[in-house]
mmCIF file of C-alpha atoms in Angstrom:
data_model
loop_
_atom_site.group_PDB
_atom_site.id
_atom_site.type_symbol
_atom_site.label_atom_id
_atom_site.label_comp_id
_atom_site.label_asym_id
_atom_site.label_seq_id
_atom_site.Cartn_x
_atom_site.Cartn_y
_atom_site.Cartn_z
ATOM 1 C CA MET A 1 -19.117 14.636 15.297
ATOM 2 C CA LEU A 2 -15.471 15.615 14.895
ATOM 3 C CA ASP A 3 -12.780 13.253 16.135
ATOM 4 C CA ILE A 4 -9.494 14.110 17.886
ATOM 5 C CA ARG A 5 -7.449 13.591 14.709
ATOM 6 C CA GLU A 6 -9.533 16.177 12.829
ATOM 7 C CA ILE A 7 -9.202 18.693 15.673
ATOM 8 C CA LYS A 8 -5.410 18.190 15.758
ATOM 9 C CA TYR A 9 -5.140 18.682 11.994
ATOM 10 C CA PHE A 10 -7.329 21.818 12.157
ATOM 11 C CA ALA A 11 -5.223 23.346 14.951
ATOM 12 C CA ALA A 12 -1.972 22.595 13.121
ATOM 13 C CA CYS A 13 -3.282 24.304 9.969
ATOM 14 C CA VAL A 14 -4.267 27.402 11.945
ATOM 15 C CA GLN A 15 -0.911 27.545 13.719
ATOM 16 C CA THR A 16 1.225 27.066 10.598
ATOM 17 C CA GLY A 17 -0.919 28.811 7.981
ATOM 18 C CA SER A 18 -0.149 26.093 5.442
ATOM 19 C CA PHE A 19 -1.274 22.558 4.675
ATOM 20 C CA SER A 20 2.286 21.539 3.800
ATOM 21 C CA LYS A 21 3.798 22.971 7.012
ATOM 22 C CA ALA A 22 0.992 21.399 9.049
ATOM 23 C CA ALA A 23 1.831 18.055 7.416
ATOM 24 C CA GLU A 24 5.457 18.411 8.564
ATOM 25 C CA THR A 25 4.458 19.016 12.182
ATOM 26 C CA LEU A 26 1.983 16.111 12.064
ATOM 27 C CA PHE A 27 4.446 13.729 10.348
ATOM 28 C CA THR A 28 2.061 13.066 7.486
ATOM 29 C CA THR A 29 1.538 14.165 3.875
ATOM 30 C CA GLN A 30 0.050 17.377 2.547
ATOM 31 C CA SER A 31 -2.624 15.431 0.700
ATOM 32 C CA SER A 32 -3.700 13.732 3.953
ATOM 33 C CA VAL A 33 -4.047 17.094 5.720
ATOM 34 C CA SER A 34 -5.982 18.545 2.790
ATOM 35 C CA LYS A 35 -8.302 15.520 2.746
ATOM 36 C CA VAL A 36 -9.013 15.726 6.500
ATOM 37 C CA ILE A 37 -9.786 19.454 6.365
ATOM 38 C CA LYS A 38 -12.018 18.989 3.311
ATOM 39 C CA GLY A 39 -13.855 16.215 5.192
ATOM 40 C CA MET A 40 -14.380 18.533 8.160
ATOM 41 C CA GLU A 41 -15.719 21.265 5.907
ATOM 42 C CA ASP A 42 -18.123 18.867 4.215
ATOM 43 C CA GLU A 43 -19.283 17.468 7.557
ATOM 44 C CA MET A 44 -19.821 20.900 9.130
ATOM 45 C CA GLY A 45 -21.157 22.570 5.994
ATOM 46 C CA VAL A 46 -18.774 25.543 6.284
ATOM 47 C CA LEU A 47 -15.526 26.706 4.690
ATOM 48 C CA LEU A 48 -12.729 26.721 7.279
ATOM 49 C CA PHE A 49 -9.830 27.999 5.176
ATOM 50 C CA GLU A 50 -9.424 30.130 2.098
ATOM 51 C CA ARG A 51 -6.919 28.456 -0.251
ATOM 52 C CA LEU A 52 -4.405 31.088 -1.373
ATOM 53 C CA SER A 53 -1.439 30.920 -3.736
ATOM 54 C CA LYS A 54 0.867 31.068 -0.712
ATOM 55 C CA GLY A 55 -0.726 29.127 2.094
ATOM 56 C CA ILE A 56 -4.176 29.286 3.669
ATOM 57 C CA ARG A 57 -6.213 31.831 5.653
ATOM 58 C CA MET A 58 -8.827 31.200 8.335
ATOM 59 C CA THR A 59 -12.405 32.078 7.603
ATOM 60 C CA ARG A 60 -14.648 33.711 10.222
ATOM 61 C CA GLU A 61 -16.085 30.266 11.038
ATOM 62 C CA ALA A 62 -12.601 28.897 11.708
ATOM 63 C CA GLU A 63 -11.742 31.861 13.953
ATOM 64 C CA LYS A 64 -14.808 31.070 16.074
ATOM 65 C CA MET A 65 -13.946 27.369 16.196
ATOM 66 C CA TYR A 66 -10.230 27.646 17.032
ATOM 67 C CA PRO A 67 -10.517 28.533 20.787
ATOM 68 C CA TYR A 68 -12.845 25.581 21.340
ATOM 69 C CA ALA A 69 -10.500 23.250 19.438
ATOM 70 C CA MET A 70 -7.547 24.320 21.592
ATOM 71 C CA ALA A 71 -9.623 23.836 24.762
ATOM 72 C CA VAL A 72 -10.407 20.260 23.689
ATOM 73 C CA LEU A 73 -6.728 19.495 23.019
ATOM 74 C CA GLU A 74 -5.638 21.065 26.320
ATOM 75 C CA ASN A 75 -8.213 19.058 28.277
ATOM 76 C CA ILE A 76 -7.079 15.828 26.603
ATOM 77 C CA GLN A 77 -3.512 16.659 27.596
ATOM 78 C CA LYS A 78 -4.601 17.237 31.191
ATOM 79 C CA MET A 79 -6.275 13.823 31.254
ATOM 80 C CA GLN A 80 -2.906 12.120 30.725
ATOM 81 C CA PRO A 81 -1.223 11.031 33.992
ATOM 82 C CA GLU A 82 1.741 13.237 34.868
ATOM 83 C CA ASP A 83 5.165 11.950 33.873
ATOM 84 C CA GLN A 84 3.571 9.111 31.942
ATOM 85 C CA GLU A 85 3.930 8.880 28.197
ATOM 86 C CA MET A 86 1.048 7.733 26.042
ATOM 87 C CA GLU A 87 1.216 4.064 25.137
ATOM 88 C CA ALA A 88 2.413 3.539 21.585
ATOM 89 C CA GLU A 89 -0.170 2.431 19.027
ATOM 90 C CA THR A 90 0.538 -0.821 17.165
ATOM 91 C CA PHE A 91 -0.072 -1.045 13.434
ATOM 92 C CA SER A 92 0.104 -4.496 11.838
ATOM 93 C CA VAL A 93 0.127 -5.054 8.085
ATOM 94 C CA SER A 94 0.774 -8.084 5.888
ATOM 95 C CA CYS A 95 1.536 -8.284 2.184
ATOM 96 C CA ASN A 96 2.625 -10.588 -0.602
ATOM 97 C CA PRO A 97 6.412 -10.421 -1.126
ATOM 98 C CA SER A 98 6.939 -7.219 -3.106
ATOM 99 C CA SER A 99 9.899 -4.913 -3.683
ATOM 100 C CA TRP A 100 7.523 -2.051 -4.454
ATOM 101 C CA PHE A 101 5.633 -2.533 -1.197
ATOM 102 C CA ALA A 102 8.907 -2.698 0.760
ATOM 103 C CA ASP A 103 10.113 0.557 -0.807
ATOM 104 C CA THR A 104 6.763 2.201 -0.062
ATOM 105 C CA PHE A 105 6.740 1.105 3.581
ATOM 106 C CA VAL A 106 10.297 2.405 4.108
ATOM 107 C CA LYS A 107 9.283 5.817 2.721
ATOM 108 C CA PHE A 108 6.201 5.830 4.958
ATOM 109 C CA TYR A 109 8.217 4.950 8.058
ATOM 110 C CA ARG A 110 10.804 7.652 7.390
ATOM 111 C CA LEU A 111 7.959 10.172 7.161
ATOM 112 C CA HIS A 112 6.261 8.961 10.371
ATOM 113 C CA GLN A 113 9.194 7.765 12.485
ATOM 114 C CA GLY A 114 8.637 10.492 15.071
ATOM 115 C CA GLU A 115 5.197 9.155 15.984
ATOM 116 C CA LYS A 116 4.445 6.763 18.830
ATOM 117 C CA ILE A 117 3.627 3.781 16.634
ATOM 118 C CA HIS A 118 5.069 0.267 16.721
ATOM 119 C CA TYR A 119 4.920 -1.488 13.355
ATOM 120 C CA GLN A 120 4.531 -5.168 12.525
ATOM 121 C CA VAL A 121 5.083 -6.018 8.853
ATOM 122 C CA TYR A 122 4.567 -9.605 7.733
ATOM 123 C CA SER A 123 5.239 -11.110 4.287
ATOM 124 C CA ALA A 124 3.006 -14.031 3.286
ATOM 125 C CA ASP A 125 1.096 -15.677 0.449
ATOM 126 C CA SER A 126 -2.459 -14.582 -0.330
ATOM 127 C CA ARG A 127 -4.221 -17.228 1.791
ATOM 128 C CA GLU A 128 -2.127 -16.408 4.854
ATOM 129 C CA VAL A 129 -2.721 -12.669 4.381
ATOM 130 C CA VAL A 130 -6.464 -13.357 4.361
ATOM 131 C CA GLU A 131 -6.221 -15.532 7.479
ATOM 132 C CA ARG A 132 -4.166 -12.943 9.361
ATOM 133 C CA VAL A 133 -6.659 -10.145 8.649
ATOM 134 C CA ARG A 134 -9.627 -12.408 9.486
ATOM 135 C CA GLU A 135 -8.037 -13.443 12.811
ATOM 136 C CA ARG A 136 -7.246 -9.792 13.652
ATOM 137 C CA MET A 137 -3.523 -10.402 13.602
ATOM 138 C CA ASP A 138 -3.219 -7.578 11.051
ATOM 139 C CA ASP A 139 -5.199 -4.373 10.532
ATOM 140 C CA ILE A 140 -4.978 -4.634 6.751
ATOM 141 C CA GLY A 141 -3.405 -6.931 4.150
ATOM 142 C CA PHE A 142 -2.143 -6.190 0.628
ATOM 143 C CA VAL A 143 -2.240 -8.823 -2.120
ATOM 144 C CA TYR A 144 -1.648 -9.323 -5.830
ATOM 145 C CA ILE A 145 -4.414 -11.349 -7.508
ATOM 146 C CA MET A 146 -4.551 -12.641 -11.075
ATOM 147 C CA LYS A 147 -7.456 -10.934 -12.831
ATOM 148 C CA ASN A 148 -8.867 -14.262 -14.023
ATOM 149 C CA GLN A 149 -8.778 -15.509 -10.393
ATOM 150 C CA LEU A 150 -10.504 -12.431 -8.961
ATOM 151 C CA PRO A 151 -14.104 -13.813 -8.910
ATOM 152 C CA ALA A 152 -12.942 -16.932 -7.020
ATOM 153 C CA PHE A 153 -10.894 -14.795 -4.619
ATOM 154 C CA GLN A 154 -13.814 -12.441 -3.988
ATOM 155 C CA TYR A 155 -16.048 -15.424 -3.171
ATOM 156 C CA TYR A 156 -13.393 -16.895 -0.868
ATOM 157 C CA ILE A 157 -12.899 -13.745 1.181
ATOM 158 C CA SER A 158 -16.633 -12.978 1.369
ATOM 159 C CA ARG A 159 -17.064 -16.309 3.175
ATOM 160 C CA ASN A 160 -14.486 -15.021 5.675
ATOM 161 C CA TYR A 161 -16.418 -11.751 6.184
ATOM 162 C CA LEU A 162 -13.742 -9.703 4.416
ATOM 163 C CA ASP A 163 -13.666 -7.196 1.570
ATOM 164 C CA PHE A 164 -11.110 -6.809 -1.212
ATOM 165 C CA VAL A 165 -10.586 -3.324 -2.676
ATOM 166 C CA SER A 166 -8.598 -3.141 -5.896
ATOM 167 C CA LEU A 167 -6.150 -0.238 -6.138
ATOM 168 C CA LYS A 168 -4.286 -0.785 -9.391
ATOM 169 C CA GLU A 169 -4.032 -3.147 -12.350
ATOM 170 C CA THR A 170 -0.693 -4.106 -13.859
ATOM 171 C CA ASP A 171 0.776 -6.378 -16.528
ATOM 172 C CA ILE A 172 2.633 -9.613 -15.980
ATOM 173 C CA THR A 173 6.257 -8.749 -16.692
ATOM 174 C CA ILE A 174 9.314 -10.863 -17.494
ATOM 175 C CA TYR A 175 12.386 -9.574 -15.628
ATOM 176 C CA PRO A 176 15.682 -10.892 -17.018
ATOM 177 C CA GLY A 177 18.785 -11.382 -14.910
ATOM 178 C CA GLY A 178 21.971 -9.555 -15.804
ATOM 179 C CA GLY A 179 23.321 -12.511 -17.721
ATOM 180 C CA CYS A 180 20.404 -12.943 -20.127
ATOM 181 C CA ARG A 181 19.087 -9.468 -20.913
ATOM 182 C CA ASP A 182 20.414 -9.593 -24.461
ATOM 183 C CA ASP A 183 18.630 -12.909 -25.120
ATOM 184 C CA LEU A 184 15.294 -11.507 -24.012
ATOM 185 C CA SER A 185 15.642 -8.270 -25.947
ATOM 186 C CA SER A 186 16.725 -9.965 -29.176
ATOM 187 C CA GLY A 187 14.575 -9.832 -32.280
ATOM 188 C CA ASP A 188 13.544 -13.463 -31.782
ATOM 189 C CA GLY A 189 11.219 -12.456 -28.934
ATOM 190 C CA VAL A 190 10.427 -14.496 -25.809
ATOM 191 C CA ASP A 191 10.982 -18.262 -25.926
ATOM 192 C CA PHE A 192 9.726 -19.896 -22.709
ATOM 193 C CA SER A 193 11.405 -23.202 -23.566
ATOM 194 C CA ARG A 194 14.807 -21.500 -23.254
ATOM 195 C CA LEU A 195 14.165 -19.646 -19.975
ATOM 196 C CA LYS A 196 15.300 -20.684 -16.493
ATOM 197 C CA LEU A 197 13.215 -19.125 -13.744
ATOM 198 C CA ILE A 198 13.493 -17.880 -10.191
ATOM 199 C CA GLN A 199 9.947 -17.658 -8.810
ATOM 200 C CA ARG A 200 8.157 -17.108 -5.521
ATOM 201 C CA PHE A 201 6.193 -19.885 -3.826
ATOM 202 C CA PRO A 202 2.747 -20.000 -5.470
ATOM 203 C CA ASP A 203 -0.599 -20.591 -3.767
ATOM 204 C CA GLU A 204 -4.137 -20.992 -5.105
ATOM 205 C CA PHE A 205 -4.607 -17.276 -5.785
ATOM 206 C CA SER A 206 -0.955 -16.406 -6.234
ATOM 207 C CA PRO A 207 0.097 -14.183 -9.128
ATOM 208 C CA ASP A 208 3.060 -16.546 -9.468
ATOM 209 C CA ASN A 209 0.784 -19.027 -11.226
ATOM 210 C CA TYR A 210 1.593 -17.673 -14.670
ATOM 211 C CA TRP A 211 1.588 -20.940 -16.516
ATOM 212 C CA ASN A 212 -1.280 -20.037 -18.867
ATOM 213 C CA ILE A 213 0.547 -17.112 -20.476
ATOM 214 C CA THR A 214 2.136 -17.774 -23.859
ATOM 215 C CA ASP A 215 5.211 -16.557 -25.686
ATOM 216 C CA ASP A 216 5.435 -15.264 -29.243
ATOM 217 C CA LYS A 217 5.156 -18.781 -30.672
ATOM 218 C CA GLY A 218 2.329 -20.071 -28.473
ATOM 219 C CA ARG A 219 4.480 -21.913 -25.928
ATOM 220 C CA THR A 220 3.236 -21.642 -22.326
ATOM 221 C CA ALA A 221 5.322 -20.564 -19.342
ATOM 222 C CA ALA A 222 5.048 -24.149 -18.048
ATOM 223 C CA GLU A 223 7.770 -25.044 -20.559
ATOM 224 C CA ALA A 224 10.284 -22.879 -18.693
ATOM 225 C CA GLU A 225 12.449 -24.572 -16.044
ATOM 226 C CA THR A 226 12.030 -23.245 -12.491
ATOM 227 C CA VAL A 227 15.493 -23.458 -10.951
ATOM 228 C CA ILE A 228 14.914 -21.512 -7.700
ATOM 229 C CA THR A 229 11.747 -20.991 -5.641
ATOM 230 C CA THR A 230 11.938 -18.441 -2.819
ATOM 231 C CA ASN A 231 9.873 -16.047 -0.703
ATOM 232 C CA SER A 232 12.857 -13.706 -0.229
ATOM 233 C CA ASP A 233 12.895 -10.510 -2.272
ATOM 234 C CA TYR A 234 16.537 -10.013 -1.295
ATOM 235 C CA ILE A 235 17.561 -13.351 -2.817
ATOM 236 C CA MET A 236 15.368 -12.643 -5.847
ATOM 237 C CA GLU A 237 17.036 -9.321 -6.570
ATOM 238 C CA ARG A 238 20.566 -10.530 -5.917
ATOM 239 C CA ILE A 239 20.098 -13.484 -8.267
ATOM 240 C CA LEU A 240 18.614 -11.271 -10.962
ATOM 241 C CA GLN A 241 21.389 -8.748 -10.560
ATOM 242 C CA PHE A 242 24.224 -11.164 -11.259
ATOM 243 C CA GLY A 243 22.714 -14.378 -12.630
ATOM 244 C CA ASP A 244 21.180 -15.685 -15.823
ATOM 245 C CA LEU A 245 17.747 -16.555 -14.396
ATOM 246 C CA VAL A 246 14.459 -14.819 -15.197
ATOM 247 C CA ASN A 247 11.539 -13.849 -12.968
ATOM 248 C CA ILE A 248 7.915 -13.606 -14.100
ATOM 249 C CA SER A 249 5.915 -11.311 -11.825
ATOM 250 C CA GLY A 250 3.768 -8.198 -11.731
ATOM 251 C CA GLY A 251 4.929 -4.947 -13.278
ATOM 252 C CA TYR A 252 6.362 -2.316 -10.959
ATOM 253 C CA LEU A 253 3.348 -0.426 -9.659
ATOM 254 C CA ALA A 254 4.477 3.188 -9.799
ATOM 255 C CA GLY A 255 7.298 5.236 -11.244
ATOM 256 C CA THR A 256 10.575 3.866 -12.542
ATOM 257 C CA PRO A 257 11.507 0.367 -11.341
ATOM 258 C CA LYS A 258 14.110 0.536 -8.580
ATOM 259 C CA ARG A 259 15.379 -2.956 -9.277
ATOM 260 C CA PRO A 260 18.950 -3.964 -10.097
ATOM 261 C CA VAL A 261 17.541 -5.393 -13.329
ATOM 262 C CA SER A 262 16.152 -3.946 -16.514
ATOM 263 C CA GLU A 263 12.549 -2.763 -16.723
ATOM 264 C CA GLY A 264 11.481 -6.062 -18.239
ATOM 265 C CA LYS A 265 9.087 -7.134 -20.983
ATOM 266 C CA ALA A 266 5.357 -6.748 -20.316
ATOM 267 C CA MET A 267 3.040 -9.573 -21.403
ATOM 268 C CA THR A 268 -0.137 -7.708 -22.339
ATOM 269 C CA GLN A 269 -2.582 -10.626 -22.591
ATOM 270 C CA ALA A 270 -5.864 -9.254 -21.234
ATOM 271 C CA ASP A 271 -6.883 -12.285 -19.158
ATOM 272 C CA THR A 272 -3.563 -12.477 -17.304
ATOM 273 C CA ARG A 273 -3.338 -9.001 -15.842
ATOM 274 C CA ILE A 274 -2.875 -8.558 -12.096
ATOM 275 C CA GLN A 275 -4.998 -6.693 -9.542
ATOM 276 C CA PHE A 276 -3.169 -5.108 -6.603
ATOM 277 C CA GLY A 277 -5.340 -4.171 -3.638
ATOM 278 C CA TYR A 278 -6.056 -4.633 0.040
ATOM 279 C CA VAL A 279 -8.106 -6.909 2.281
ATOM 280 C CA LYS A 280 -10.032 -5.570 5.268
ATOM 281 C CA ARG A 281 -12.688 -6.824 7.652
ATOM 282 C CA LYS A 282 -16.195 -6.299 6.264
ATOM 283 C CA GLY A 283 -18.208 -3.516 7.862
ATOM 284 C CA GLU A 284 -15.366 -2.284 10.093
ATOM 285 C CA ASP A 285 -13.520 1.006 9.884
ATOM 286 C CA LEU A 286 -9.755 0.853 9.607
ATOM 287 C CA SER A 287 -7.667 1.996 12.550
ATOM 288 C CA GLU A 288 -6.286 5.529 12.335
ATOM 289 C CA ALA A 289 -2.765 4.262 11.560
ATOM 290 C CA ALA A 290 -4.055 1.860 8.898
ATOM 291 C CA GLY A 291 -6.079 4.637 7.298
ATOM 292 C CA ILE A 292 -3.071 6.951 7.145
ATOM 293 C CA PHE A 293 -0.912 4.194 5.667
ATOM 294 C CA LEU A 294 -3.579 3.334 3.085
ATOM 295 C CA ASP A 295 -3.749 6.987 2.036
ATOM 296 C CA PHE A 296 0.024 6.946 1.589
ATOM 297 C CA VAL A 297 -0.149 3.778 -0.537
ATOM 298 C CA ARG A 298 -2.903 5.317 -2.676
ATOM 299 C CA GLU A 299 -0.854 8.470 -3.131
ATOM 300 C CA SER A 300 2.220 6.431 -4.091
ATOM 301 C CA LEU A 301 0.130 4.594 -6.681
ATOM 302 C CA GLY A 302 -1.353 7.832 -7.995
ATOM 303 C CA CYS A 303 -4.917 6.681 -7.265
ATOM 304 C CA LEU A 304 -6.105 8.944 -4.462
ATOM 305 C CA GLN A 305 -9.374 9.358 -6.307
ATOM 306 C CA GLN A 306 -10.263 5.702 -5.723
ATOM 307 C CA LYS A 307 -12.132 5.434 -2.431
ATOM 308 C CA GLU A 308 -14.395 2.895 -0.818
#
């Protein structure tokens, strides 16, 4: 059975003659429109549009379907009380502190700011993200988990009737502040005993527990001095921009790092890589807004092929 979102996407494609133009009118991405239409075609067992070099063209099946689709949309409009706007949908999401996630959410909001959605975005450690999703305070939660902690994390969330879906794996990376970039890039390599750190508050599953990684001479990160602990990305970036402290965290997830610091030095030890993914309630479908946002995150990561 088709849902209202699919019917709206179908009508927009017919009216614009293009997936990309339909995406503009729907305040979404071209890939999302293409995915919805492909899902409709698979569900109905028919081809709705011919994909051309310049746009799309309705098939005979789509021509038959279009009047009925418009009748459905018109009847839904008539069901709305006169002079009364539809109540805005609320989308709540939580995440570990992350510059990449913040940049991604800003891009998503700019793309969807014309829609009637109120957003709640909460930054928290991994345990609190899990609790917020379990207690239905958030629709979905995004976390970074150390690869060697993943089995324990999976067991923990399964007891809370949640699922974790990994989206991307990244290296632990050492980001030097502006005052110590030359030291880190010198031929002597990394020396943890000489580093002063600015780190986020760690928890049991936090990717800020990097103490088992080693430098070029076998010294562990525990030998570095942690000078500042914070949950503020703004403070983190400002300190790294002008100070001589170093941050150990996950590698930037996609594209070129948009940090006021250098790209950093990746620590490629296999057992200390990081899994980035999301937490959802087991056996429940995501809300429409959460699903659209998740598609956008996947697209930003370049992993649209990874599905549940």
